[in-house]
Amino acid sequence: MEKSVSSHGGGTASGWVIAHAGLVPAGGRVLDLAAGGGRHSHYFADRGHPVVAVDRDITALAGRPGIECLRADLEDGSPWPLPGRAFAGVVVTNYLHRPLFPAIRAAVAAGGALIYETFARGNERFGKPSNPDFLLADNELLGLALPDLRVVAYEHLTIELPRPAIVQRIAAIRA
Ligand SMILES: C[S@@+](CC[C@H](N)C(=O)[O-])C[C@H]1O[C@@H](n2cnc3c(N)ncnc32)[C@H](O)[C@@H]1O
């Protein structure tokens, strides 16, 4: 059964993120994309990583030492808000906007890791998200990583916690 552990200011960190956080080089800067309440920003900051949290609503994270907050709409056609920046860790959870895939992949520094987990097709049977725009197709995260990252772990399955859902998730490194 899926475990959800490690509660932080922004909520309970994903078990997948926790399980693969060790792929991020110690002390390396982490990008938490579409950070929301910042559960993973807090998690990595607590592990000693400087964090850049990006979201269109970053109010929940404002003022937290060690977390640089960047307010940006990632879907309005504006340029990628972190041009030329690469990160030891790139974390994306419960968020999908496919046009960002190339920028997400490019944001993984040499030696760094991508940790991505979000809902997949079939999740509509459990509720939202049910719009196909927000649901990964089979193997889609593999397609995101494979051009130049090495896949360390990949799953596509039904989880029970924090609520029943169908998710796809990947951990990959730029070797
Ligand atoms: C379901 S929440 C996930 C938050 C966090 N990643 C987590 O797993 O706890 C989705 C997040 O995407 C952000 N978001 C949605 N559309 C966005 C956009 N166009 N630009 C920036 N952020 C957006 C929302 O503000 C929200 O914080």
CSV table of C-alpha atoms and ligand atoms in Angstrom, one decimal:
chain,number,residue,atom,x,y,z
A,1,MET,CA,0.0,0.0,0.0
A,2,GLU,CA,1.1,3.5,-0.8
A,3,LYS,CA,2.5,5.4,2.2
A,4,SER,CA,2.2,9.1,2.8
A,5,VAL,CA,4.6,10.3,5.4
A,6,SER,CA,6.6,13.3,6.5
A,7,SER,CA,4.2,16.1,7.2
A,8,HIS,CA,5.5,19.7,6.7
A,9,GLY,CA,4.1,23.2,6.7
A,10,GLY,CA,2.7,22.8,3.3
A,11,GLY,CA,1.2,19.4,3.9
A,12,THR,CA,2.3,15.8,3.7
A,13,ALA,CA,5.1,15.0,1.3
A,14,SER,CA,4.5,12.4,-1.4
A,15,GLY,CA,5.9,9.0,-0.6
A,16,TRP,CA,7.4,8.9,-4.1
A,17,VAL,CA,9.2,12.2,-3.6
A,18,ILE,CA,10.5,11.0,-0.2
A,19,ALA,CA,11.7,7.7,-1.6
A,20,HIS,CA,13.7,9.4,-4.4
A,21,ALA,CA,14.8,12.6,-2.7
A,22,GLY,CA,18.2,11.0,-2.2
A,23,LEU,CA,18.9,11.2,-5.9
A,24,VAL,CA,19.2,15.0,-5.5
A,25,PRO,CA,22.8,15.8,-4.7
A,26,ALA,CA,23.3,17.0,-1.1
A,27,GLY,CA,22.8,20.8,-0.8
A,28,GLY,CA,21.8,21.2,-4.4
A,29,ARG,CA,19.2,23.7,-5.4
A,30,VAL,CA,15.7,22.3,-6.0
A,31,LEU,CA,12.9,23.6,-8.2
A,32,ASP,CA,9.4,22.9,-6.9
A,33,LEU,CA,7.3,23.6,-10.0
A,34,ALA,CA,3.6,24.5,-9.4
A,35,ALA,CA,4.5,24.2,-5.7
A,36,GLY,CA,1.1,25.1,-4.3
A,37,GLY,CA,1.2,25.0,-0.5
A,38,GLY,CA,4.8,24.0,-0.7
A,39,ARG,CA,4.8,20.6,0.9
A,40,HIS,CA,7.9,19.6,-1.2
A,41,SER,CA,9.5,23.0,-0.9
A,42,HIS,CA,9.4,22.6,2.9
A,43,TYR,CA,10.5,19.0,2.6
A,44,PHE,CA,13.6,19.8,0.6
A,45,ALA,CA,14.4,23.0,2.6
A,46,ASP,CA,14.3,20.9,5.7
A,47,ARG,CA,16.8,18.5,4.1
A,48,GLY,CA,19.2,21.4,3.6
A,49,HIS,CA,18.5,22.2,0.0
A,50,PRO,CA,17.9,25.8,-1.2
A,51,VAL,CA,14.5,25.8,-3.0
A,52,VAL,CA,12.9,27.8,-5.7
A,53,ALA,CA,9.2,27.5,-5.6
A,54,VAL,CA,7.1,28.5,-8.6
A,55,ASP,CA,3.4,28.9,-8.7
A,56,ARG,CA,0.8,31.4,-9.9
A,57,ASP,CA,-0.2,31.7,-6.2
A,58,ILE,CA,2.9,31.6,-4.0
A,59,THR,CA,1.4,33.3,-1.0
A,60,ALA,CA,1.5,30.1,1.2
A,61,LEU,CA,5.3,30.1,0.9
A,62,ALA,CA,6.2,33.7,1.2
A,63,GLY,CA,8.8,34.5,3.8
A,64,ARG,CA,10.0,30.9,4.5
A,65,PRO,CA,13.8,31.1,4.9
A,66,GLY,CA,15.6,29.0,2.3
A,67,ILE,CA,12.7,29.1,-0.2
A,68,GLU,CA,12.9,31.6,-3.1
A,69,CYS,CA,9.3,32.2,-4.2
A,70,LEU,CA,8.6,33.0,-7.8
A,71,ARG,CA,5.1,34.0,-8.9
A,72,ALA,CA,4.5,33.0,-12.5
A,73,ASP,CA,1.7,31.9,-14.7
A,74,LEU,CA,3.1,28.8,-16.4
A,75,GLU,CA,0.4,28.5,-19.0
A,76,ASP,CA,-0.3,32.0,-20.3
A,77,GLY,CA,2.3,31.8,-23.1
A,78,SER,CA,4.9,33.8,-21.2
A,79,PRO,CA,8.5,32.7,-21.6
A,80,TRP,CA,9.7,30.0,-19.1
A,81,PRO,CA,10.3,32.0,-15.9
A,82,LEU,CA,13.7,30.4,-15.2
A,83,PRO,CA,15.7,30.9,-18.4
A,84,GLY,CA,19.1,29.3,-18.3
A,85,ARG,CA,18.8,28.0,-14.8
A,86,ALA,CA,19.4,24.3,-14.0
A,87,PHE,CA,18.7,22.6,-10.7
A,88,ALA,CA,20.0,19.6,-8.8
A,89,GLY,CA,16.4,18.6,-8.3
A,90,VAL,CA,13.3,19.3,-10.2
A,91,VAL,CA,10.1,18.2,-8.5
A,92,VAL,CA,6.6,18.3,-10.1
A,93,THR,CA,3.6,16.8,-8.4
A,94,ASN,CA,-0.1,16.9,-9.2
A,95,TYR,CA,0.4,19.3,-12.0
A,96,LEU,CA,0.5,18.8,-15.8
A,97,HIS,CA,1.0,21.3,-18.6
A,98,ARG,CA,2.6,19.4,-21.5
A,99,PRO,CA,4.1,22.4,-23.3
A,100,LEU,CA,6.5,22.7,-20.3
A,101,PHE,CA,8.0,19.3,-20.8
A,102,PRO,CA,11.1,20.5,-22.7
A,103,ALA,CA,11.8,23.2,-20.2
A,104,ILE,CA,11.3,20.9,-17.3
A,105,ARG,CA,13.8,18.4,-18.7
A,106,ALA,CA,16.3,21.1,-19.5
A,107,ALA,CA,16.0,22.4,-16.0
A,108,VAL,CA,17.7,19.2,-14.6
A,109,ALA,CA,21.4,20.0,-14.1
A,110,ALA,CA,24.1,17.5,-14.9
A,111,GLY,CA,24.1,15.1,-12.0
A,112,GLY,CA,20.7,16.2,-11.0
A,113,ALA,CA,17.3,14.5,-10.7
A,114,LEU,CA,13.8,14.8,-11.9
A,115,ILE,CA,11.0,13.6,-9.6
A,116,TYR,CA,7.6,13.8,-11.2
A,117,GLU,CA,4.3,12.4,-10.1
A,118,THR,CA,0.8,13.2,-11.3
A,119,PHE,CA,-2.5,11.7,-12.3
A,120,ALA,CA,-2.9,9.3,-15.2
A,121,ARG,CA,-5.7,8.3,-17.5
A,122,GLY,CA,-8.3,6.2,-15.7
A,123,ASN,CA,-8.3,8.5,-12.8
A,124,GLU,CA,-11.6,9.9,-13.9
A,125,ARG,CA,-13.2,6.8,-12.4
A,126,PHE,CA,-12.2,8.1,-9.0
A,127,GLY,CA,-13.1,11.8,-9.6
A,128,LYS,CA,-11.0,14.8,-10.4
A,129,PRO,CA,-8.9,15.4,-12.3
A,130,SER,CA,-10.9,13.8,-15.0
A,131,ASN,CA,-10.1,16.2,-17.9
A,132,PRO,CA,-7.7,14.3,-20.3
A,133,ASP,CA,-5.6,17.5,-20.5
A,134,PHE,CA,-4.6,16.8,-16.9
A,135,LEU,CA,-4.2,13.1,-17.1
A,136,LEU,CA,-1.0,11.4,-18.4
A,137,ALA,CA,-1.3,8.9,-21.2
A,138,ASP,CA,0.5,5.5,-20.9
A,139,ASN,CA,4.3,5.9,-20.6
A,140,GLU,CA,4.0,9.7,-21.0
A,141,LEU,CA,6.5,10.5,-18.3
A,142,LEU,CA,8.9,8.0,-19.8
A,143,GLY,CA,8.6,10.1,-23.0
A,144,LEU,CA,9.4,13.2,-21.0
A,145,ALA,CA,12.6,11.7,-19.5
A,146,LEU,CA,14.0,9.4,-22.1
A,147,PRO,CA,15.5,11.8,-24.6
A,148,ASP,CA,18.4,12.6,-22.3
A,149,LEU,CA,17.7,11.4,-18.7
A,150,ARG,CA,18.3,8.0,-17.2
A,151,VAL,CA,15.2,6.5,-15.7
A,152,VAL,CA,15.8,5.2,-12.2
A,153,ALA,CA,12.3,4.3,-11.3
A,154,TYR,CA,8.9,4.5,-13.0
A,155,GLU,CA,5.4,3.4,-11.9
A,156,HIS,CA,1.9,3.6,-13.3
A,157,LEU,CA,-0.6,2.3,-10.7
A,158,THR,CA,-3.6,2.8,-8.5
A,159,ILE,CA,-2.8,4.2,-5.1
A,160,GLU,CA,-5.0,4.3,-2.0
A,161,LEU,CA,-3.5,7.2,-0.1
A,162,PRO,CA,-4.0,10.1,0.4
A,163,ARG,CA,-7.0,9.0,-1.6
A,164,PRO,CA,-7.7,6.4,-4.3
A,165,ALA,CA,-6.2,7.6,-7.6
A,166,ILE,CA,-4.4,6.5,-10.7
A,167,VAL,CA,-0.9,8.0,-10.9
A,168,GLN,CA,2.1,7.8,-13.0
A,169,ARG,CA,5.5,8.7,-11.5
A,170,ILE,CA,9.1,8.8,-12.5
A,171,ALA,CA,12.5,9.4,-11.0
A,172,ALA,CA,15.3,10.1,-13.5
A,173,ILE,CA,18.8,11.5,-13.4
A,174,ARG,CA,20.9,13.4,-15.8
A,175,ALA,CA,24.0,11.2,-15.6
B,1,LIG,C1,-2.9,20.3,-7.3
B,1,LIG,S1,-1.9,21.7,-6.9
B,1,LIG,C2,-0.3,20.8,-6.6
B,1,LIG,C3,0.5,21.6,-5.7
B,1,LIG,C4,1.8,20.9,-5.3
B,1,LIG,N1,2.6,20.5,-6.4
B,1,LIG,C5,1.5,19.6,-4.5
B,1,LIG,O1,1.6,18.5,-5.1
B,1,LIG,O2,1.2,19.7,-3.3
B,1,LIG,C6,-1.6,22.4,-8.5
B,1,LIG,C7,-0.8,23.7,-8.4
B,1,LIG,O3,-0.6,24.2,-9.8
B,1,LIG,C8,-0.7,25.6,-9.7
B,1,LIG,N2,-1.1,26.0,-11.1
B,1,LIG,C9,-2.1,25.7,-11.8
B,1,LIG,N3,-2.1,26.4,-13.0
B,1,LIG,C10,-1.0,27.2,-12.9
B,1,LIG,C11,-0.5,28.1,-13.8
B,1,LIG,N4,-1.1,28.4,-15.0
B,1,LIG,N5,0.7,28.7,-13.5
B,1,LIG,C12,1.3,28.4,-12.4
B,1,LIG,N6,0.8,27.6,-11.5
B,1,LIG,C13,-0.3,26.9,-11.7
B,1,LIG,C14,-1.8,25.9,-8.8
B,1,LIG,O4,-1.8,27.2,-8.3
B,1,LIG,C15,-1.6,24.8,-7.7
B,1,LIG,O5,-0.8,25.3,-6.7
